[in-house]
mmCIF file of C-alpha atoms and ligand atoms in Angstrom:
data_model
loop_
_atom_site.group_PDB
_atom_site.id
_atom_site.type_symbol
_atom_site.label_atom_id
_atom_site.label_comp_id
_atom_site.label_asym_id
_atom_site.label_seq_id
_atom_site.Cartn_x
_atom_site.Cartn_y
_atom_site.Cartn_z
ATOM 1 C CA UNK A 1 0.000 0.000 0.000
ATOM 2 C CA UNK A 2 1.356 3.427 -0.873
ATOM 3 C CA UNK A 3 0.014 6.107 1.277
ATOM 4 C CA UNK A 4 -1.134 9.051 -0.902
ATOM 5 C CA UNK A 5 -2.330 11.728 1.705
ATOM 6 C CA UNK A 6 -1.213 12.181 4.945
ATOM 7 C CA UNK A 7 -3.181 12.780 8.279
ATOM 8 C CA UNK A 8 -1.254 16.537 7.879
ATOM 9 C CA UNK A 9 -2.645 17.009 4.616
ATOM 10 C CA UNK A 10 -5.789 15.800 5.463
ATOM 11 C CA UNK A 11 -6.423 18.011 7.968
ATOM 12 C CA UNK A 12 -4.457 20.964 6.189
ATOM 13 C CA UNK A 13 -7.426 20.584 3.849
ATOM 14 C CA UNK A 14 -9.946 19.840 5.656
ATOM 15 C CA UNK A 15 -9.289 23.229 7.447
ATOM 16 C CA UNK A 16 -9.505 24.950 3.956
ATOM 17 C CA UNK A 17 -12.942 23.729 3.208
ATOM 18 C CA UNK A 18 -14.195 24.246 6.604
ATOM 19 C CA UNK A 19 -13.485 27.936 6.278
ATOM 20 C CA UNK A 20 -14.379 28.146 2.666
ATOM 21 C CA UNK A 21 -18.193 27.067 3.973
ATOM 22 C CA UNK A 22 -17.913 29.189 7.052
ATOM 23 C CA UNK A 23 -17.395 31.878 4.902
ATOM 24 C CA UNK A 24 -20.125 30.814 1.829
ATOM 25 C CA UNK A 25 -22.916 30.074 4.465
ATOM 26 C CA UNK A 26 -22.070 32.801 6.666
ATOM 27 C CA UNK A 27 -24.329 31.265 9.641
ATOM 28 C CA UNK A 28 -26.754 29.086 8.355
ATOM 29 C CA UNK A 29 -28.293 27.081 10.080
ATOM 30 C CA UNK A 30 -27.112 23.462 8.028
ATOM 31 C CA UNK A 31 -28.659 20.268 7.555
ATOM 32 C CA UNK A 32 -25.550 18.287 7.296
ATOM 33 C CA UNK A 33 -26.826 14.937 5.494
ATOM 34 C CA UNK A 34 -23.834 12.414 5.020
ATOM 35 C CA UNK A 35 -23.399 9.348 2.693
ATOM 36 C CA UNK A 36 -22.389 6.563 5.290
ATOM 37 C CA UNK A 37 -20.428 4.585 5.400
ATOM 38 C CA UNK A 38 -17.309 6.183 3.646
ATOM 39 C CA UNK A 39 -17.620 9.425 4.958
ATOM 40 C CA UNK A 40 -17.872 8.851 8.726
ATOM 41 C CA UNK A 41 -14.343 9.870 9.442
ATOM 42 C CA UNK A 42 -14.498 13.084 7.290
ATOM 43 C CA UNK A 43 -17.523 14.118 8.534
ATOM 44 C CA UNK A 44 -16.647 13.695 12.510
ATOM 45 C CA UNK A 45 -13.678 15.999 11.551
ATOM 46 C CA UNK A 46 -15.641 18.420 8.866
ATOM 47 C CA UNK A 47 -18.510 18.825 11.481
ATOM 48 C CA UNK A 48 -16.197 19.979 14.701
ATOM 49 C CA UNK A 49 -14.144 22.608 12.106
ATOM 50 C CA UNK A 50 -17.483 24.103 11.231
ATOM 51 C CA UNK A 51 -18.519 26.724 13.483
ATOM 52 C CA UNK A 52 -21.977 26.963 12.461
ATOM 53 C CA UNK A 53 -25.555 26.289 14.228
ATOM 54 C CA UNK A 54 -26.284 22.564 12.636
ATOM 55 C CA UNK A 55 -27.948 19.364 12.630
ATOM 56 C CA UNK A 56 -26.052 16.493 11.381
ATOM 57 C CA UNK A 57 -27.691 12.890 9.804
ATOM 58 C CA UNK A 58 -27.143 9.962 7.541
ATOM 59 C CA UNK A 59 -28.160 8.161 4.577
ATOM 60 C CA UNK A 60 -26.557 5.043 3.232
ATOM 61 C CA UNK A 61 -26.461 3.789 -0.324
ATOM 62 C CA UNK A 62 -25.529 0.959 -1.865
ATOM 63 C CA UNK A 63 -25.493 -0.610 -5.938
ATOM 64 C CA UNK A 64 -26.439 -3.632 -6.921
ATOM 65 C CA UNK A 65 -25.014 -4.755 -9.994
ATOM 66 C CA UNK A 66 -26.481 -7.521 -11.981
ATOM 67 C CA UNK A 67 -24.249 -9.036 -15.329
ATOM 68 C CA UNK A 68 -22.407 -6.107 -16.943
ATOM 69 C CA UNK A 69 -25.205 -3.061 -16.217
ATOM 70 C CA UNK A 70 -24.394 -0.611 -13.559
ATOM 71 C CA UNK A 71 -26.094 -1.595 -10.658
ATOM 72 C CA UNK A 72 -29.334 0.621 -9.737
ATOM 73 C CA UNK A 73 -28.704 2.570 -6.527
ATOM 74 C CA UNK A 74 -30.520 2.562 -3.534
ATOM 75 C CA UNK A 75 -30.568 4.950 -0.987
ATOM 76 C CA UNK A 76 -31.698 4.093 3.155
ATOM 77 C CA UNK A 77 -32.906 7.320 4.204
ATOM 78 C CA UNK A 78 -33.751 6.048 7.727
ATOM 79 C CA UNK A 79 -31.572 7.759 9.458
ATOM 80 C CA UNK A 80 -32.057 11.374 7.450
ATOM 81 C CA UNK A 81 -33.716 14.390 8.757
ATOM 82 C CA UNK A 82 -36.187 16.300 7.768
ATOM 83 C CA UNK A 83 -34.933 18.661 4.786
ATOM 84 C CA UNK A 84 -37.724 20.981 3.536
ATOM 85 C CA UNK A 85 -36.723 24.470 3.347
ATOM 86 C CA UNK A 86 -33.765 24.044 5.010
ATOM 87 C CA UNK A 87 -29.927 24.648 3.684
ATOM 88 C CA UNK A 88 -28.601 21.119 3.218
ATOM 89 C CA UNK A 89 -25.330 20.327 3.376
ATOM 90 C CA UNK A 90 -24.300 16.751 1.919
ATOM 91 C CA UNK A 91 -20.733 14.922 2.496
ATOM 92 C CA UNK A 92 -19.264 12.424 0.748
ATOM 93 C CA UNK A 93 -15.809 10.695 0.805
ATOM 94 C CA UNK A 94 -15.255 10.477 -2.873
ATOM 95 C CA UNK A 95 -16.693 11.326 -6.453
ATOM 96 C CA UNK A 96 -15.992 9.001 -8.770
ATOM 97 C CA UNK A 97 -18.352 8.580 -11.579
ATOM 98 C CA UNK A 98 -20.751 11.116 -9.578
ATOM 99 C CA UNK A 99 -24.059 9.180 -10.022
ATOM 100 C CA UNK A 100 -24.126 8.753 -6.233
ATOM 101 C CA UNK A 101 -23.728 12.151 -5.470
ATOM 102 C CA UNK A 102 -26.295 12.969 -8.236
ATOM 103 C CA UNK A 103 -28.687 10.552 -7.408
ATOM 104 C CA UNK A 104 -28.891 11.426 -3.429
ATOM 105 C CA UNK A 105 -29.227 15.255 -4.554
ATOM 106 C CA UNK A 106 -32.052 13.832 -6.977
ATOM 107 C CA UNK A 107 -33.456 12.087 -3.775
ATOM 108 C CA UNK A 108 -33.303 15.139 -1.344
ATOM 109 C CA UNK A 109 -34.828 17.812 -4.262
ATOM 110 C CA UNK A 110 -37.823 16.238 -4.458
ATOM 111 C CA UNK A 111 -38.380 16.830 -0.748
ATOM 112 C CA UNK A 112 -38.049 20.579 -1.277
ATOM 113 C CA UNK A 113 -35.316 21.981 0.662
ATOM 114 C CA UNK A 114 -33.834 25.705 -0.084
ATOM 115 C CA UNK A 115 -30.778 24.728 -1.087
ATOM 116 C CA UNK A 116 -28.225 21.774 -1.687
ATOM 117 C CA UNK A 117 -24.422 22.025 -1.680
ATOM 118 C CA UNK A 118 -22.108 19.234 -1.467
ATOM 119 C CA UNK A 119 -18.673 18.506 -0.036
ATOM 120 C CA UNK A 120 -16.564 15.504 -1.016
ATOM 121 C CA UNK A 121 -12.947 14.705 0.140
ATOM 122 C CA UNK A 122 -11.465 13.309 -2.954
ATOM 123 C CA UNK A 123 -12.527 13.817 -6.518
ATOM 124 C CA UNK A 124 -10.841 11.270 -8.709
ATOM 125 C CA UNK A 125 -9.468 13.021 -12.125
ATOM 126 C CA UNK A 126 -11.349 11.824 -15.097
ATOM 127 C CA UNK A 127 -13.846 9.400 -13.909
ATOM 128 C CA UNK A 128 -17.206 11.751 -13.863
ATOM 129 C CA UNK A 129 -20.286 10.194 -15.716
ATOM 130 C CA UNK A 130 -22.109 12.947 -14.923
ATOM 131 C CA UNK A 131 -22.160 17.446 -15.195
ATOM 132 C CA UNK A 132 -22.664 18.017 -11.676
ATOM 133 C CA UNK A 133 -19.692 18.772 -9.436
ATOM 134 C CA UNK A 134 -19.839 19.082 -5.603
ATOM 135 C CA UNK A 135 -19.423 22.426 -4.562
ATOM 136 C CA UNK A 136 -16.514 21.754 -2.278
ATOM 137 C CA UNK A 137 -13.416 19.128 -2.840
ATOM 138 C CA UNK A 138 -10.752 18.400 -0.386
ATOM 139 C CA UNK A 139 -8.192 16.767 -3.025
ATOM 140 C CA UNK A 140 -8.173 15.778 -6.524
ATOM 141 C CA UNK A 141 -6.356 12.446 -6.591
ATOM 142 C CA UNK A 142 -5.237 10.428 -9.559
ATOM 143 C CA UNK A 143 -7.774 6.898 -10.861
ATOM 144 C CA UNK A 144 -6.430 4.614 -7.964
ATOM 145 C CA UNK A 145 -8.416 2.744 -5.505
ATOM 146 C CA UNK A 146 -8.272 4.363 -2.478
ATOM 147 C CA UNK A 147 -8.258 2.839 1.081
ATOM 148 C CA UNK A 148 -8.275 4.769 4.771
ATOM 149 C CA UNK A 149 -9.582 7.713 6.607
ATOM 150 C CA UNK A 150 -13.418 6.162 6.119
ATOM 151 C CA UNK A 151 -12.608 4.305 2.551
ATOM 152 C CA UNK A 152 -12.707 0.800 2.553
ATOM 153 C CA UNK A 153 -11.903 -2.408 0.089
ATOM 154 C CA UNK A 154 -13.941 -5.588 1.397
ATOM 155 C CA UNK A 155 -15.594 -3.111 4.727
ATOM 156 C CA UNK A 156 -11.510 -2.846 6.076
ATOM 157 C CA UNK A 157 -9.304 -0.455 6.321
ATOM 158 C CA UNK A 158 -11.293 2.365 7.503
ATOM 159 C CA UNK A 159 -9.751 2.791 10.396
ATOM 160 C CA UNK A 160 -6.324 3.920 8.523
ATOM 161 C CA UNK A 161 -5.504 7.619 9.749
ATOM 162 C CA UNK A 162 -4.006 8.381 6.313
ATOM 163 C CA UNK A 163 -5.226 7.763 2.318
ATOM 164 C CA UNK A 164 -3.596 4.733 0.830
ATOM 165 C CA UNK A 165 -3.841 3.555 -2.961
ATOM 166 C CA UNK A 166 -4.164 -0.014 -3.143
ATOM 167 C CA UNK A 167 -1.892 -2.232 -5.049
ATOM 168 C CA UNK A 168 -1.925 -5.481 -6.604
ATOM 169 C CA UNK A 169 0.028 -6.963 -3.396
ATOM 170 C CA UNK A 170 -2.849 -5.428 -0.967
ATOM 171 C CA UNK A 171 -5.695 -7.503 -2.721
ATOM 172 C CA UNK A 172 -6.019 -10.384 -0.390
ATOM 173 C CA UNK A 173 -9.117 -11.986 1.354
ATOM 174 C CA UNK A 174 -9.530 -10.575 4.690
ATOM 175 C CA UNK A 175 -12.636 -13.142 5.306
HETATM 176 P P1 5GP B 1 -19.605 7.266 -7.703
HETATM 177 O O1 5GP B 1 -21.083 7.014 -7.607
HETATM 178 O O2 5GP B 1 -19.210 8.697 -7.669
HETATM 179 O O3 5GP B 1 -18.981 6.521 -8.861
HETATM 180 O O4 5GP B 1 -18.955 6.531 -6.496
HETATM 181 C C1 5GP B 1 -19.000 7.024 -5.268
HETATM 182 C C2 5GP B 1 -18.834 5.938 -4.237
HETATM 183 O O5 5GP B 1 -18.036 4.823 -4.701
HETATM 184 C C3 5GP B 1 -18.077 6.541 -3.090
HETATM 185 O O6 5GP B 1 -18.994 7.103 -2.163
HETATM 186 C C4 5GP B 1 -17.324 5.353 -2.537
HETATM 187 O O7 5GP B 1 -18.147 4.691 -1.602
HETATM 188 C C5 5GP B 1 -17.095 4.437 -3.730
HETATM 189 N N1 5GP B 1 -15.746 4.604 -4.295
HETATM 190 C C6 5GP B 1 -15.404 5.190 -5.468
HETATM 191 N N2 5GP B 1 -14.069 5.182 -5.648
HETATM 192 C C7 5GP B 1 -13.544 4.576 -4.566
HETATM 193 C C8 5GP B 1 -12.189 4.258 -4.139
HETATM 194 O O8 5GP B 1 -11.176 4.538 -4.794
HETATM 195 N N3 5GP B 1 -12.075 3.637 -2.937
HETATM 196 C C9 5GP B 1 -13.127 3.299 -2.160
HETATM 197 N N4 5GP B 1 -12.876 2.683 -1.003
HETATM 198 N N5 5GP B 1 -14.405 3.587 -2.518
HETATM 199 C C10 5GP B 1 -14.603 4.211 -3.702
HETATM 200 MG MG1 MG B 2 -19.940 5.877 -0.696
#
């Protein structure tokens, strides 16, 4: 494994896009919705840097792929709050072809809130399916699978403080 980010730069840039939203939201009140479970570590760190009145919940999605279509994506929304007319706020850890992303936005417009804006971690370089970017991006990384700081191959690693690329060596059975 070849570590790609440090904790330092992590939380170099987390502090950038924490002030960045301070500054665009200029004391909101947020609905902080967050795409579990990737995003748990940057959003316990996001959350404290953000000195703004907020509520903070979850929604989980997952694909199923069948043969060689793109799995349809469904998304538990359990565990959200309520959204209409409030300023939502959704984090993810990483967008990659961006139909996640899109299709949670899709998800939470219907439901009528004032406005969505979106935060991601990592944005990997030349992978988007889809027009919409996130309105705030903590890295731009290169097409490598990514492991650590929330991101996981097989539901491990999460737990790594840094980002790590995966390499051929790394893909063992953990089972
Ligand atoms: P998208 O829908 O943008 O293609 O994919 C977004 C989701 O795919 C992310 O929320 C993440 O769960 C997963 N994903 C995409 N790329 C990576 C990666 O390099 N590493 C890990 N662990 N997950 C990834
Ligand atoms: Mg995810």
């Amino acid at each position: 494994m070849k570590i790609l980010v440090t904790e330092q730069q992590i939380q170099d840039s987390i502090n950038k896009v924490a002030e960045d939203i301070r500054a665009r939201e200029a004391g909101k009140p947020l609905t902080v919705i967050a795409i579990m479970t990737g995003s748990i570590v940057f959003l316990a760190d996001l959350m404290r840097k953000l000195d703004l009145p907020m509520r903070v919940g979850v929604v989980q999605t997952s694909s199923y792929k069948g043969g060689t279509t793109r799995g349809t994506l469904t998304i538990n929304s359990d565990m959200m709050l309520d959204v209409e007319g409030r300023d939502v706020l959704l984090v993810d850890d990483i967008f990659d072809t961006g139909h996640t992303l899109e299709k949670v936005i899709e998800m939470i417009d219907e439901l009528r809130p004032k406005s969505i804006k979106s935060a991601v971690l990592l944005l990997k370089r030349g992978r988007q399916e889809v027009t919409m970017r996130p309105d705030y991006v903590g890295f731009e990384i290169p097409d490598e699978f990514v492991v650590g700081y929330g991101l996981d191959y097989r539901d491990m690693y999460r737990n790594l403080p840094y980002l790590a690329a995966l390499e051929e060596s790394d893909l063992v059975d953990h089972a």
